[in-house]
Short mmCIF file of C-alpha atoms in Angstrom, two decimals:
data_model
loop_
_atom_site.label_atom_id
_atom_site.label_comp_id
_atom_site.label_asym_id
_atom_site.label_seq_id
_atom_site.Cartn_x
_atom_site.Cartn_y
_atom_site.Cartn_z
CA MET A 1 25.90 -22.89 -61.80
CA THR A 2 27.54 -23.24 -58.40
CA LEU A 3 26.19 -25.43 -55.62
CA ALA A 4 25.40 -22.41 -53.39
CA THR A 5 23.36 -20.75 -56.15
CA ALA A 6 21.44 -23.94 -56.85
CA THR A 7 20.69 -24.41 -53.16
CA THR A 8 19.50 -20.82 -52.78
CA ARG A 9 17.22 -21.09 -55.79
CA SER A 10 15.85 -24.44 -54.65
CA THR A 11 14.95 -23.12 -51.21
CA LYS A 12 12.93 -20.19 -52.55
CA ARG A 13 9.18 -20.66 -52.43
CA PRO A 14 6.62 -18.93 -54.59
CA PRO A 15 4.32 -16.56 -52.72
CA ALA A 16 1.27 -18.26 -51.26
CA PRO A 17 -1.97 -17.65 -53.16
CA ASN A 18 -4.58 -15.47 -51.48
CA GLY A 19 -6.77 -18.51 -50.94
CA ASP A 20 -4.03 -20.27 -48.96
CA ARG A 21 -3.50 -17.17 -46.84
CA ARG A 22 -7.20 -17.05 -46.03
CA LEU A 23 -7.11 -20.70 -45.01
CA THR A 24 -4.11 -20.02 -42.77
CA ASP A 25 -5.86 -17.06 -41.12
CA HIS A 26 -9.03 -19.09 -40.62
CA GLY A 27 -7.01 -21.91 -39.08
CA ALA A 28 -5.32 -19.49 -36.67
CA TRP A 29 -8.69 -18.07 -35.59
CA PHE A 30 -10.03 -21.58 -35.17
CA LEU A 31 -7.17 -22.40 -32.79
CA VAL A 32 -7.57 -19.16 -30.80
CA LEU A 33 -11.36 -19.37 -30.57
CA PRO A 34 -11.52 -21.81 -27.59
CA ALA A 35 -9.48 -19.34 -25.53
CA LEU A 36 -11.44 -16.31 -26.71
CA LEU A 37 -14.93 -17.70 -26.07
CA PRO A 38 -14.67 -17.79 -22.24
CA ILE A 39 -13.27 -14.26 -22.25
CA LEU A 40 -16.08 -12.99 -24.46
CA VAL A 41 -18.80 -14.80 -22.53
CA LEU A 42 -17.54 -14.32 -18.95
CA SER A 43 -15.72 -10.97 -19.18
CA VAL A 44 -16.54 -8.83 -22.21
CA GLY A 45 -20.24 -9.73 -22.28
CA PRO A 46 -20.96 -8.87 -18.61
CA LEU A 47 -18.86 -5.72 -18.90
CA LEU A 48 -20.89 -4.45 -21.86
CA TYR A 49 -24.13 -5.41 -20.12
CA GLY A 50 -23.07 -3.56 -16.98
CA ILE A 51 -22.21 -0.44 -18.97
CA ALA A 52 -25.61 -0.55 -20.67
CA LEU A 53 -27.31 -1.11 -17.30
CA ALA A 54 -25.73 2.09 -15.96
CA PHE A 55 -27.90 4.13 -18.34
CA THR A 56 -31.17 2.60 -17.11
CA ASP A 57 -33.34 2.76 -13.99
CA ALA A 58 -33.10 -0.97 -13.33
CA GLN A 59 -34.24 -1.99 -9.85
CA SER A 60 -34.96 -5.27 -8.12
CA GLY A 61 -38.58 -6.28 -7.58
CA ARG A 62 -39.84 -3.66 -9.99
CA THR A 63 -42.92 -4.62 -12.02
CA ALA A 64 -42.61 -1.78 -14.54
CA ALA A 65 -40.33 -2.18 -17.53
CA THR A 66 -36.77 -0.89 -17.24
CA GLN A 67 -36.34 2.39 -19.07
CA TRP A 68 -33.41 4.23 -20.59
CA ILE A 69 -32.59 7.33 -18.52
CA GLY A 70 -29.31 8.44 -20.10
CA LEU A 71 -26.79 10.08 -17.78
CA LEU A 72 -29.16 10.51 -14.85
CA ASN A 73 -27.39 7.88 -12.70
CA PHE A 74 -24.04 9.54 -13.33
CA ARG A 75 -25.48 12.95 -12.47
CA ASP A 76 -26.79 11.60 -9.17
CA LEU A 77 -23.47 9.91 -8.55
CA LEU A 78 -21.64 13.19 -9.04
CA HIS A 79 -23.50 14.65 -6.04
CA ASP A 80 -23.39 11.50 -3.88
CA THR A 81 -21.05 12.38 -1.02
CA LEU A 82 -21.21 8.84 0.37
CA PHE A 83 -19.80 7.41 -2.85
CA TRP A 84 -16.98 9.94 -3.01
CA ASP A 85 -16.17 9.22 0.64
CA SER A 86 -15.93 5.53 -0.26
CA PHE A 87 -13.79 6.46 -3.27
CA ARG A 88 -11.42 8.41 -0.99
CA ILE A 89 -11.27 5.44 1.40
CA GLY A 90 -10.62 3.15 -1.57
CA LEU A 91 -7.64 5.26 -2.65
CA LEU A 92 -6.26 5.29 0.90
CA TRP A 93 -6.70 1.54 1.04
CA ALA A 94 -5.10 0.91 -2.36
CA VAL A 95 -2.06 3.12 -1.76
CA GLY A 96 -1.77 2.09 1.90
CA VAL A 97 -1.62 -1.56 0.90
CA THR A 98 0.41 -1.30 -2.31
CA VAL A 99 3.34 0.78 -1.02
CA PRO A 100 4.17 -1.18 2.17
CA GLN A 101 3.45 -4.39 0.29
CA PHE A 102 6.09 -3.55 -2.30
CA LEU A 103 8.71 -2.36 0.19
CA LEU A 104 8.36 -5.40 2.46
CA ALA A 105 8.24 -7.77 -0.52
CA LEU A 106 11.39 -6.18 -1.95
CA GLY A 107 13.24 -6.69 1.33
CA LEU A 108 12.03 -10.28 1.59
CA ALA A 109 12.95 -11.00 -2.03
CA LEU A 110 16.47 -9.64 -1.49
CA LEU A 111 16.79 -11.84 1.59
CA LEU A 112 15.51 -14.97 -0.15
CA ASN A 113 17.88 -14.33 -3.05
CA GLN A 114 20.87 -14.80 -0.76
CA ASN A 115 22.61 -18.15 -0.38
CA LEU A 116 21.13 -18.99 3.02
CA ARG A 117 20.62 -22.32 4.75
CA LEU A 118 17.10 -23.75 4.42
CA ARG A 119 16.35 -21.15 1.78
CA TRP A 120 13.92 -23.54 0.10
CA LEU A 121 11.90 -23.80 3.31
CA ALA A 122 11.78 -20.01 3.74
CA ARG A 123 10.57 -19.61 0.16
CA ALA A 124 7.84 -22.19 0.69
CA LEU A 125 6.66 -20.54 3.93
CA ALA A 126 6.69 -17.09 2.30
CA ILE A 127 3.98 -18.02 -0.22
CA ILE A 128 1.54 -19.60 2.28
CA PRO A 129 -0.66 -16.46 2.58
CA TRP A 130 -0.93 -16.36 -1.21
CA ALA A 131 -2.30 -19.92 -1.28
CA MET A 132 -5.06 -19.13 1.22
CA PRO A 133 -8.50 -17.93 0.01
CA GLU A 134 -9.38 -14.38 0.99
CA VAL A 135 -12.38 -15.55 3.00
CA VAL A 136 -10.16 -17.83 5.08
CA VAL A 137 -7.64 -15.02 5.56
CA GLY A 138 -10.42 -12.69 6.72
CA ILE A 139 -11.80 -15.19 9.22
CA MET A 140 -8.31 -15.95 10.57
CA TRP A 141 -7.51 -12.28 11.10
CA ARG A 142 -10.87 -11.65 12.75
CA LEU A 143 -9.75 -14.19 15.33
CA VAL A 144 -6.39 -12.41 15.66
CA TYR A 145 -8.14 -9.07 16.21
CA ASN A 146 -10.78 -10.50 18.57
CA PRO A 147 -11.09 -8.03 21.47
CA ASP A 148 -11.55 -10.71 24.16
CA ALA A 149 -9.47 -13.73 23.15
CA GLY A 150 -7.48 -12.55 20.14
CA ILE A 151 -3.76 -13.25 20.08
CA LEU A 152 -2.94 -9.59 19.45
CA ASN A 153 -4.72 -8.27 22.56
CA GLU A 154 -3.46 -11.20 24.65
CA THR A 155 0.10 -10.34 23.64
CA LEU A 156 -0.41 -6.67 24.50
CA ARG A 157 -1.79 -7.64 27.92
CA ASP A 158 1.14 -9.97 28.60
CA LEU A 159 3.57 -7.19 27.71
CA GLY A 160 1.77 -4.74 29.97
CA LEU A 161 0.83 -2.45 27.10
CA GLY A 162 -2.83 -2.09 28.05
CA ASP A 163 -5.99 -4.11 28.09
CA GLY A 164 -6.22 -4.24 24.30
CA ARG A 165 -8.94 -2.81 22.11
CA ASP A 166 -11.48 -3.78 19.48
CA TRP A 167 -9.40 -3.14 16.40
CA LEU A 168 -12.03 -3.80 13.73
CA THR A 169 -14.83 -1.73 15.27
CA GLY A 170 -12.84 1.31 16.37
CA LEU A 171 -13.30 4.35 14.17
CA ALA A 172 -9.59 5.19 14.28
CA THR A 173 -8.19 1.65 14.03
CA ALA A 174 -10.49 -0.19 11.59
CA LEU A 175 -8.88 1.00 8.33
CA PRO A 176 -5.25 0.61 9.51
CA ALA A 177 -6.07 -2.87 10.84
CA VAL A 178 -7.59 -3.89 7.52
CA ILE A 179 -4.62 -2.44 5.62
CA VAL A 180 -2.27 -4.62 7.68
CA VAL A 181 -4.23 -7.69 6.61
CA GLY A 182 -4.17 -6.57 2.98
CA VAL A 183 -0.39 -6.14 3.08
CA TRP A 184 0.10 -9.56 4.68
CA ALA A 185 -2.19 -11.32 2.22
CA GLY A 186 -0.75 -9.76 -0.94
CA MET A 187 2.95 -9.61 -0.10
CA PRO A 188 3.82 -13.20 -1.22
CA GLN A 189 2.71 -12.57 -4.81
CA THR A 190 4.88 -9.46 -5.03
CA THR A 191 7.78 -11.29 -3.39
CA VAL A 192 7.66 -14.13 -5.93
CA VAL A 193 7.64 -11.72 -8.87
CA LEU A 194 10.49 -9.61 -7.50
CA LEU A 195 12.50 -12.71 -6.63
CA ALA A 196 12.13 -13.92 -10.21
CA GLY A 197 13.40 -10.54 -11.42
CA LEU A 198 16.38 -10.70 -9.06
CA GLN A 199 17.32 -14.16 -10.25
CA ASN A 200 17.38 -12.91 -13.85
CA THR A 201 19.98 -10.27 -12.96
CA PRO A 202 23.45 -11.50 -14.07
CA ARG A 203 25.67 -12.20 -11.05
CA GLU A 204 28.69 -11.11 -13.08
CA LEU A 205 27.51 -7.50 -12.79
CA HIS A 206 27.39 -7.73 -9.00
CA GLU A 207 30.80 -9.36 -8.88
CA ALA A 208 32.28 -6.68 -11.14
CA ALA A 209 30.77 -3.90 -9.03
CA ALA A 210 32.08 -5.53 -5.84
CA MET A 211 35.58 -5.76 -7.35
CA ASP A 212 35.39 -2.04 -8.14
CA GLY A 213 34.76 -1.38 -4.45
CA ALA A 214 31.01 -0.71 -4.59
CA GLY A 215 29.14 -1.29 -1.34
CA ALA A 216 25.81 -3.09 -0.94
CA TRP A 217 23.71 0.06 -1.36
CA ARG A 218 25.65 1.22 -4.41
CA ARG A 219 25.37 -2.22 -6.02
CA PHE A 220 21.63 -2.18 -5.41
CA ARG A 221 21.26 1.34 -6.86
CA THR A 222 23.44 0.84 -9.93
CA VAL A 223 22.99 -2.86 -10.74
CA THR A 224 19.98 -4.44 -9.02
CA TRP A 225 17.39 -1.70 -9.31
CA PRO A 226 17.90 -0.87 -13.03
CA ALA A 227 17.43 -4.55 -13.88
CA LEU A 228 14.50 -4.92 -11.49
CA ARG A 229 12.71 -1.68 -12.37
CA PRO A 230 10.50 -2.99 -15.24
CA VAL A 231 9.30 -5.89 -13.09
CA ALA A 232 8.75 -3.58 -10.11
CA LEU A 233 6.67 -1.12 -12.15
CA ALA A 234 4.57 -3.93 -13.61
CA ILE A 235 3.76 -5.64 -10.31
CA THR A 236 3.08 -2.30 -8.59
CA ALA A 237 0.57 -1.32 -11.26
CA LEU A 238 -1.12 -4.72 -11.07
CA ASN A 239 -1.27 -4.57 -7.27
CA LEU A 240 -2.76 -1.08 -7.37
CA ILE A 241 -5.46 -2.22 -9.79
CA TRP A 242 -6.13 -5.36 -7.76
CA ASN A 243 -6.42 -3.38 -4.51
CA LEU A 244 -8.78 -0.86 -6.08
CA ASN A 245 -11.00 -3.83 -6.95
CA SER A 246 -10.82 -5.37 -3.47
CA PHE A 247 -14.04 -6.73 -2.04
CA ALA A 248 -13.97 -10.14 -0.33
CA LEU A 249 -11.25 -9.50 2.26
CA VAL A 250 -12.71 -6.24 3.58
CA TYR A 251 -16.25 -7.61 3.41
CA VAL A 252 -15.35 -10.56 5.65
CA LEU A 253 -13.36 -8.40 8.08
CA THR A 254 -15.65 -5.40 8.59
CA SER A 255 -18.44 -5.41 5.96
CA GLY A 256 -17.54 -1.75 5.41
CA GLY A 257 -17.94 -0.66 9.03
CA PRO A 258 -17.69 0.90 11.48
CA GLY A 259 -19.63 3.91 10.27
CA GLY A 260 -18.43 3.39 6.72
CA ARG A 261 -14.75 3.78 7.69
CA THR A 262 -13.78 0.76 5.55
CA ARG A 263 -16.52 0.97 2.92
CA LEU A 264 -14.58 0.61 -0.31
CA PRO A 265 -16.23 1.60 -3.64
CA MET A 266 -16.89 -2.03 -4.57
CA LEU A 267 -18.55 -2.60 -1.20
CA PHE A 268 -20.67 0.50 -1.69
CA ALA A 269 -21.75 -0.67 -5.15
CA TYR A 270 -22.53 -4.14 -3.77
CA GLU A 271 -24.77 -2.66 -1.09
CA GLU A 272 -26.59 -0.44 -3.58
CA ALA A 273 -27.22 -3.41 -5.88
CA PHE A 274 -28.03 -6.28 -3.55
CA ARG A 275 -29.19 -4.59 -0.36
CA TYR A 276 -31.18 -1.70 -1.82
CA GLY A 277 -31.85 -3.15 -5.28
CA GLN A 278 -30.55 -0.15 -7.25
CA PHE A 279 -28.95 -2.09 -10.09
CA GLY A 280 -28.66 0.81 -12.53
CA TYR A 281 -27.10 3.11 -9.93
CA ALA A 282 -24.65 0.41 -8.81
CA ALA A 283 -23.70 -0.23 -12.44
CA ALA A 284 -22.89 3.47 -12.81
CA MET A 285 -20.52 3.17 -9.84
CA GLY A 286 -18.89 0.19 -11.52
CA CYS A 287 -18.42 2.20 -14.71
CA VAL A 288 -16.65 4.95 -12.76
CA MET A 289 -14.31 2.40 -11.19
CA VAL A 290 -13.61 0.83 -14.59
CA ALA A 291 -12.73 4.29 -15.93
CA VAL A 292 -10.36 4.96 -13.01
CA ILE A 293 -8.65 1.58 -13.39
CA SER A 294 -8.35 2.16 -17.15
CA VAL A 295 -6.56 5.46 -16.48
CA VAL A 296 -4.13 3.75 -14.10
CA LEU A 297 -3.47 1.05 -16.67
CA ALA A 298 -3.01 3.61 -19.46
CA VAL A 299 -0.49 5.58 -17.39
CA HIS A 300 1.42 2.38 -16.70
CA LEU A 301 1.48 1.38 -20.37
CA VAL A 302 2.60 4.84 -21.49
CA GLY A 303 5.41 4.73 -18.95
CA ARG A 304 6.50 1.31 -20.18
CA LEU A 305 6.47 2.47 -23.80
CA ARG A 306 8.50 5.57 -23.01
CA GLY A 307 10.96 3.46 -21.05
CA GLY A 308 11.30 1.15 -24.03
CA ASP A 309 11.95 4.09 -26.36
CA GLN A 310 14.65 5.42 -24.05
CA ARG A 311 16.35 2.03 -24.01
#
């Protein structure tokens, strides 16, 4: 018997008995359980309760017992023009924030990826809006948009471009003004993710393309973007979902006004639940939003899987 054969035979292990496999599985579940419990208690549990609540006539301050009413809340929601107006505004908000956010973040990430002086300082300053709570961001931008003493109107007056206006209460300016704040507040997160993707792109590919005579645009189109595309699709889908769920920033800025021009679906559901006490009806709105977000997520996952098959 040769030494290699003896070593191979000695390293072979008999298959583990079924009892040992069960113990291994139980040990794995025991290790995962501390991470699963908060998710089950704080996420899955409330979600299931909210879905069940959507099929009832639950109201605040009601003495009678809550009853099961089936799809009645969803039928009323189907004919609620105010909700569908808020849904349309929510889509405008989500797309209006996500697209400029990605384009500006991509440009900033490309800039920060260059070998510039004080690049570390620029990177640190770029993530400041991300570190600020949404409530603080909303209060700060309310001061910027202040019609009497806001820095925006003061700058316009100094430049001779008019006496300024009340940006957050104007019917035509409220939504664009809020979108600007949303882009500013969310751009650092997208920038950090795209910058990480750029840094994972091998520099040898750029150097080879430059030696072949490719310009900056051609190098971006043939080298940078193919490597960055999976990261870009992922962060865009996450931003779209996050923006569809927006609540705190818009609530602090406008509370859904003026005249419902910035009333996002989550704001509308909040008002129905905690201002008018219609918990069952508000839960039905939440179920519709969960369904929409699930569709967006499913489309993203299917696209990623198809992209993986093509590769």
